[in-house]
Coordinates of C-alpha atoms and ligand atoms in Angstrom, one line a residue:
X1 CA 26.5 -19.4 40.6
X2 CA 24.3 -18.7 43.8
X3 CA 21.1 -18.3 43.0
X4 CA 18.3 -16.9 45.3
X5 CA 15.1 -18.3 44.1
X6 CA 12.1 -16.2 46.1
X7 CA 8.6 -18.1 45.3
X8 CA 10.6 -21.0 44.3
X9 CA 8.3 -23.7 45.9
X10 CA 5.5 -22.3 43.4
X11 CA 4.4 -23.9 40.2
X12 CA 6.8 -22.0 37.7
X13 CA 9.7 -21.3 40.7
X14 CA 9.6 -25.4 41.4
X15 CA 10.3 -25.7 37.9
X16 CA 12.9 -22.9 37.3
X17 CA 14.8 -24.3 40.7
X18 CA 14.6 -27.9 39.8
X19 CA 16.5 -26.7 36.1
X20 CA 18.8 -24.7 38.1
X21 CA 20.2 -27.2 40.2
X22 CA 20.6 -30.2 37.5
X23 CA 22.7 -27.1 35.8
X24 CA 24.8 -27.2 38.5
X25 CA 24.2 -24.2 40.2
X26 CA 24.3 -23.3 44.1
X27 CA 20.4 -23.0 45.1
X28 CA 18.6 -20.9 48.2
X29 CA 14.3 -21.0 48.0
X30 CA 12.8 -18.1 50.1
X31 CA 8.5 -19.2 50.2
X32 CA 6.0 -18.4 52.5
X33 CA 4.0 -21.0 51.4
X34 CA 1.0 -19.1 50.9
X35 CA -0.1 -20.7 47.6
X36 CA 3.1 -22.8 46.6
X37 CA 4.0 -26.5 48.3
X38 CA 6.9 -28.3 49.8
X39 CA 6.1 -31.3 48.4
X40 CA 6.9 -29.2 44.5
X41 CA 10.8 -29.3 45.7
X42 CA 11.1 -32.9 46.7
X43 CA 13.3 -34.1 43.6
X44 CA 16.1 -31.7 44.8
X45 CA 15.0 -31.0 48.3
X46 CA 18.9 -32.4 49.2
X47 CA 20.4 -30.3 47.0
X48 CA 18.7 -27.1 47.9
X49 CA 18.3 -24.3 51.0
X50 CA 14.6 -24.1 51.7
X51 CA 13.6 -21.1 53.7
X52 CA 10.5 -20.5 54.5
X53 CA 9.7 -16.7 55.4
X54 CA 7.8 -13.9 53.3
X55 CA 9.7 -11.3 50.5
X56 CA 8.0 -8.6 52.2
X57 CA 9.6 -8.9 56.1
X58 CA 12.7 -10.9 55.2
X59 CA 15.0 -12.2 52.9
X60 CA 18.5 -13.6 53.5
X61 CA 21.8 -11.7 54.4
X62 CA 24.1 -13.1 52.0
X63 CA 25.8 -12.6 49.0
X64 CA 23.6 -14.0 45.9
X65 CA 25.0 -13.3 42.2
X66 CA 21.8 -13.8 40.8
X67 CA 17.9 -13.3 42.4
X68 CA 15.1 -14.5 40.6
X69 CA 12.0 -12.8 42.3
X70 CA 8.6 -14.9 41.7
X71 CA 7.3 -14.8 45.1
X72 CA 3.8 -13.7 44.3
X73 CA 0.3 -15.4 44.0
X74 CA -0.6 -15.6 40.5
X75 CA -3.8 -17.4 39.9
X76 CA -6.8 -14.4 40.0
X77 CA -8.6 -16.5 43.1
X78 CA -5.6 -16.7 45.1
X79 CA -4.4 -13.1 44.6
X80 CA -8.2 -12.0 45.0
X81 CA -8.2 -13.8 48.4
X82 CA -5.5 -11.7 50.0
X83 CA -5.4 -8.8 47.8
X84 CA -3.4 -6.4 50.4
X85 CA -1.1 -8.9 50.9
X86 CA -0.7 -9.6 47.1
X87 CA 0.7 -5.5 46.6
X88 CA 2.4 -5.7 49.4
X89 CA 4.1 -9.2 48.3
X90 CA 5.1 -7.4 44.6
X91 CA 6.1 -3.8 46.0
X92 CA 7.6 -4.0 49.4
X93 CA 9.2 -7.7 48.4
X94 CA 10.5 -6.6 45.0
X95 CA 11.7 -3.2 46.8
X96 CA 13.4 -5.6 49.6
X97 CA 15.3 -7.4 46.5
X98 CA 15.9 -4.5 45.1
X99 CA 17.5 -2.7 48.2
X100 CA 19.8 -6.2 48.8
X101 CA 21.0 -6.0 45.0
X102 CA 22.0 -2.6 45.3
X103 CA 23.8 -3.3 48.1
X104 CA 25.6 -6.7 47.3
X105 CA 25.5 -6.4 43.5
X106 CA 23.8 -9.4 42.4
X107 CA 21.2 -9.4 39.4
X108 CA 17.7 -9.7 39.6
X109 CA 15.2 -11.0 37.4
X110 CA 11.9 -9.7 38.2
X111 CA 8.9 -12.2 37.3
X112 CA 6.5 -9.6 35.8
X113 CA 2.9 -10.5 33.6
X114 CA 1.2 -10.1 30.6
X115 CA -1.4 -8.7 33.2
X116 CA 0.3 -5.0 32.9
X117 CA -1.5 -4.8 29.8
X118 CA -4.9 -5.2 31.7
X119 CA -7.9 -5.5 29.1
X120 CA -5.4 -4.5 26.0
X121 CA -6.8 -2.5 23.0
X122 CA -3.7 -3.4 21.0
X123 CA -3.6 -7.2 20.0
X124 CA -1.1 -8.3 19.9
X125 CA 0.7 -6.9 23.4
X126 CA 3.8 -5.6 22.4
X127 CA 6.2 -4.9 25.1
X128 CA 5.9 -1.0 23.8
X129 CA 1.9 -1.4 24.7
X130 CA 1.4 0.6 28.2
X131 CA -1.6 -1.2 28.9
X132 CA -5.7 -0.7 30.2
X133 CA -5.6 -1.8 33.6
X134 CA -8.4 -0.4 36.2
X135 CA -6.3 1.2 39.2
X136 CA -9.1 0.0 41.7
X137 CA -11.2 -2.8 40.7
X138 CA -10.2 -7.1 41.7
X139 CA -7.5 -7.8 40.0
X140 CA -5.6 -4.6 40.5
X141 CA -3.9 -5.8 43.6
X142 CA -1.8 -7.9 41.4
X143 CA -1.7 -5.9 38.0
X144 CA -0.9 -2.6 39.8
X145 CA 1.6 -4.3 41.9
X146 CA 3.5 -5.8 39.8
X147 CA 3.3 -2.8 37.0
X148 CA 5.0 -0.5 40.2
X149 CA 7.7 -3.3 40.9
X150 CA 8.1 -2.7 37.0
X151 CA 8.4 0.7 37.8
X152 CA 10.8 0.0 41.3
X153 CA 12.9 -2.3 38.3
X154 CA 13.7 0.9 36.3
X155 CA 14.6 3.4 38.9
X156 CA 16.7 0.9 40.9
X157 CA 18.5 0.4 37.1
X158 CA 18.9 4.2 36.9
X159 CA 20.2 5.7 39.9
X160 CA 21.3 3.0 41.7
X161 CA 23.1 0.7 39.0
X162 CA 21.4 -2.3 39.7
X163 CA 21.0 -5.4 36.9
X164 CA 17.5 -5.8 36.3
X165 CA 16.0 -8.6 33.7
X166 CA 12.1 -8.5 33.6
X167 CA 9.7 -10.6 32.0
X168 CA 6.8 -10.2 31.5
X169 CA 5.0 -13.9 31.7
X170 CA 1.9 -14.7 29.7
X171 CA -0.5 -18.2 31.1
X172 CA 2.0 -21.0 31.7
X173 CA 0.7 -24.1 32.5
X174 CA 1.9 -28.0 33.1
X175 CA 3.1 -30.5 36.0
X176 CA 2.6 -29.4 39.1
X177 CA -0.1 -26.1 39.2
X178 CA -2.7 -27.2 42.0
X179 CA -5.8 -29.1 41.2
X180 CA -7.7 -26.1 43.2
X181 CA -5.4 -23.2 41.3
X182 CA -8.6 -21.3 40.3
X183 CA -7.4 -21.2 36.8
X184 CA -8.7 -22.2 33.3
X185 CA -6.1 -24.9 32.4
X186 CA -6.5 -26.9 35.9
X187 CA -10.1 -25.9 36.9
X188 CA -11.1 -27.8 32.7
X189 CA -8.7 -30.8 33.3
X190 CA -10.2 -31.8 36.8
X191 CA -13.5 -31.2 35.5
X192 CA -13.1 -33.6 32.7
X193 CA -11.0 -36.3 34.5
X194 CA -13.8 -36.1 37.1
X195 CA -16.9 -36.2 34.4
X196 CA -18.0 -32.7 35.9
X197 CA -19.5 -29.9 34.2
X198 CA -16.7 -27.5 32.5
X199 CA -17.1 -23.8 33.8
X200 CA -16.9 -21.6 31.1
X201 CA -17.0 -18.2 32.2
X202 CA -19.3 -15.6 30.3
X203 CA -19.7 -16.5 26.7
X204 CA -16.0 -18.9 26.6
X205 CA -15.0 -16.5 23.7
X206 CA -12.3 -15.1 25.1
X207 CA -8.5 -15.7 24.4
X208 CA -5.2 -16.6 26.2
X209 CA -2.2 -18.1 24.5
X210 CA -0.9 -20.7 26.6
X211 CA 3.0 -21.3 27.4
X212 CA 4.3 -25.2 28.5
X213 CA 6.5 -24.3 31.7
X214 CA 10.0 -26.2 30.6
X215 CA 9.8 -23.6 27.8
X216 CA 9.0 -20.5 30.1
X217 CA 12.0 -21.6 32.5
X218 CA 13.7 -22.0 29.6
X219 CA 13.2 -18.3 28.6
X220 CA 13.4 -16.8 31.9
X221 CA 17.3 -18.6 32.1
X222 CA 18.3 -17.1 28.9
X223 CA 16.6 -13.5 29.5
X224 CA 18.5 -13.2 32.9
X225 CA 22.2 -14.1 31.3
X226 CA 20.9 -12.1 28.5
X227 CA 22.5 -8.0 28.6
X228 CA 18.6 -7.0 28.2
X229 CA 19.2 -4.5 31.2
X230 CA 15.7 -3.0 32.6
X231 CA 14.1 -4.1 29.3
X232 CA 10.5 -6.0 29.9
X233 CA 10.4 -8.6 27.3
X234 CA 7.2 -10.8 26.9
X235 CA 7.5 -14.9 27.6
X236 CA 4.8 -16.3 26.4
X237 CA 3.2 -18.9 23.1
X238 CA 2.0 -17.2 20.9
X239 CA -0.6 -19.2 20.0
X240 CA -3.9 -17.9 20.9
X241 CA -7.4 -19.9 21.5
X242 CA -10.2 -19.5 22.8
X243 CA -11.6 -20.9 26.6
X244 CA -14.3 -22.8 24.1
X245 CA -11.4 -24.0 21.9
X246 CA -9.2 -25.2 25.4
X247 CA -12.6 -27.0 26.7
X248 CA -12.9 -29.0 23.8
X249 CA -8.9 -29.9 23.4
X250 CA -9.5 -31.2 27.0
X251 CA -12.7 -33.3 26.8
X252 CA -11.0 -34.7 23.5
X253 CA -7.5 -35.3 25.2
X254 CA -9.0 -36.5 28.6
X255 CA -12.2 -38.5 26.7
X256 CA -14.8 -37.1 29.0
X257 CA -18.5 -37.1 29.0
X258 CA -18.5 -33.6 30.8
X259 CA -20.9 -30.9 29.4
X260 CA -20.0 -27.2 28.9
X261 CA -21.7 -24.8 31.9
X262 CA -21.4 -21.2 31.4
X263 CA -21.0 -18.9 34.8
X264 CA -20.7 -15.0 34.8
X265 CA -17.5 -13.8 33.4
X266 CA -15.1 -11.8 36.2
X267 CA -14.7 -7.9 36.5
X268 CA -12.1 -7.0 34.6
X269 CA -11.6 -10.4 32.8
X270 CA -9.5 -9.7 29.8
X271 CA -11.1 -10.3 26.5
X272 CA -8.2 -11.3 25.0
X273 CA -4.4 -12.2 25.2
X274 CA -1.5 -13.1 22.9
X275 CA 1.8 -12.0 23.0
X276 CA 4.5 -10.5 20.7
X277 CA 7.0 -12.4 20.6
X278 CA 9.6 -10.9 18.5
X279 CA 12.0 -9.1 21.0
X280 CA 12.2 -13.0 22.6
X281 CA 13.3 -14.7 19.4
X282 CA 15.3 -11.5 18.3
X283 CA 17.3 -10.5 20.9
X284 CA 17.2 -13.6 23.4
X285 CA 17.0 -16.3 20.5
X286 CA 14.0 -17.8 22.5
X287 CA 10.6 -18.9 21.3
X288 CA 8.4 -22.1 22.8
X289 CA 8.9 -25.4 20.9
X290 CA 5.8 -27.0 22.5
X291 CA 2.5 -26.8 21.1
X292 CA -0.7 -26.5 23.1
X293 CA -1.7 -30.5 22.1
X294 CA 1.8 -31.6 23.2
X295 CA 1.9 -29.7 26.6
X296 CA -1.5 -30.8 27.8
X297 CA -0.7 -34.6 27.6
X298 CA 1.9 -34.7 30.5
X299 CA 0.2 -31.8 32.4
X300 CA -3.1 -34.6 32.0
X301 CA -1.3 -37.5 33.0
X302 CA 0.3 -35.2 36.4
X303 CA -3.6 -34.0 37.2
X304 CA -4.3 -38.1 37.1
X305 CA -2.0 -38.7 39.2
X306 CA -2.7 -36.5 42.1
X307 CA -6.6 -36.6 42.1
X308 CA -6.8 -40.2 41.6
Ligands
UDP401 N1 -11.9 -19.2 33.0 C1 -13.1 -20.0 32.7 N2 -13.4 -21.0 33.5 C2 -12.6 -21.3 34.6 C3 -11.5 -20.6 34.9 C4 -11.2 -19.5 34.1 O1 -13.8 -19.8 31.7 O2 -13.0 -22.3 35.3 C5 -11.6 -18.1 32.1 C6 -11.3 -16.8 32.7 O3 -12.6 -16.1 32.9 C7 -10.4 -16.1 31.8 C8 -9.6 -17.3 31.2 O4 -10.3 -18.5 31.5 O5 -11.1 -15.5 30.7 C9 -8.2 -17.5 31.9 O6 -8.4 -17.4 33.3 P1 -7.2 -17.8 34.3 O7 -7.8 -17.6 35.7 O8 -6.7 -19.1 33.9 O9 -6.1 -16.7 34.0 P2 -6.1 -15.2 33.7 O10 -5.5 -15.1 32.3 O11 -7.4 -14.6 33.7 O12 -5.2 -14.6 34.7

């Protein structure tokens, strides 16, 4: 097929266009390169189209039969950074997409969050959950944006007939994320490889269930082959620990002498996180093989390697 990849020099889009192409499949990367890197594509950077250009001003004339949309800052301190930009990136991009699919027929898989369920009072998040976001507080340039390109997914599905897939993508972390990401899995690993204090933030009690990123492409490949139309589905593990519990995996795995330091916990920093799983492993057969232990060795050895 040809595939248009849009964030695809990003952490997860790297990934996802690296699989696609060893599948055998016809590759384009739209990137601004905002937060993602050139260097993530070089293992197929002869086999792909790199464009560089921004979701919200242009995207290719050509005919695409499927567009995975991932273009997007993801980590809380890069969103936060540019947070007009960031709404703009998920409504007027996705709306682009959107707009082209209608009008050439390909499919589009929008890359939506577990962060539409803001601060959730139901725990698990089920994909029936409508969430407890704040509308106007930090992080609602990115959980706002991407809950309206949810909501641009739907209409576009109803009146104009387009294929939508969605999925809604819980922490992923491994090889590649940036050592200055901003976010809990790369922030502890440097810390410990460099013998530095570990940040908690507020009292490390706190939750997220963390997803290994070959097992989140591979979900996000099957959901978007899958007949799920305009359906949201979760991606995520659902295994669910505490920052505390990470800190210590990492000091163990990484056998560093770092201490624990505990800053102020964000506005609006979700308390906890763990996703239902069971419309993934019902209806797309899909749930993560790799276990929090086994992920964090390779993702390790990758931070090594690039701060050493
Ligand atoms: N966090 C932390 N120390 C850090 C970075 C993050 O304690 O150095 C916490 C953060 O407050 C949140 C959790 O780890 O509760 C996950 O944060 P992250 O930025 O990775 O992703 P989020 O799930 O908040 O988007």
């Amino acid at each position: 097929m040809n595939i248009l990849i849009t964030g695809g020099a990003g952490f997860i889009g790297a990934h996802l266009t690296s699989k696609l192409v060893h599948m055998g499949h016809t590759v384009t990367v739209v990137d601004n390169l905002y937060t993602s890197r050139l260097s993530n594509l070089t293992s197929v950077s002869s086999q792909i189209t790199f464009i560089e250009a921004d979701v919200t001003t242009w995207i290719p004339n050509q005919l695409f039969d499927q567009i995975y949309n991932l273009a997007c800052p993801a980590s809380p301190v890069h969103y936060q950074h540019q947070p007009i930009s960031t709404l703009k990136t998920s409504v007027i991009g996705t709306l682009n997409l959107l707009e082209h699919a209608a009008a050439t027929g390909a499919r589009l898989f929008q890359a939506s969050t577990s962060e539409v369920y803001g601060d959730p009072t139901i725990h698990p998040q089920p994909e029936n959950y409508w969430g407890n976001v704040n509308p106007i507080g930090i992080r609602s340039c990115y959980d706002e944006g991407k809950r309206a390109a949810e909501t641009l997914c739907g209409d576009f599905a109803r009146t104009r007939h387009v294929e939508v897939r969605i999925a809604r993508i819980f922490n992923t972390y491994g090889p590649m994320m940036r050592a200055d990401d901003g976010r809990v899995v790369s922030n502890f690993i440097v810390q410990a490889l460099q013998n530095n204090p570990i940040t908690l933030y507020g009292d490390g009690r706190q939750t997220r269930s963390f997803c290994y990123v070959s097992d989140l492409v591979d979900g996000c490949i099957r959901l978007m082959n899958s007949d799920l139309q305009a359906t949201p589905i979760n991606l995520g593990n659902p295994g669910e620990f505490t920052v505390t519990d990470l800190a210590h995996k990492i000091i163990a795995l990484t056998q560093s002498t770092s201490p624990l330091t505990y800053l102020p916990l964000p506005q609006d920093d979700p308390k906890v996180r763990r996703p239902d799983i069971t419309a993934a492993s019902t209806l797309i057969g899909w749930t993560p093989s790799i276990s929090l232990d086994s992920g964090l060795i390779p993702t390790i050895e990758y931070f090594r390697s690039i701060i050493s």
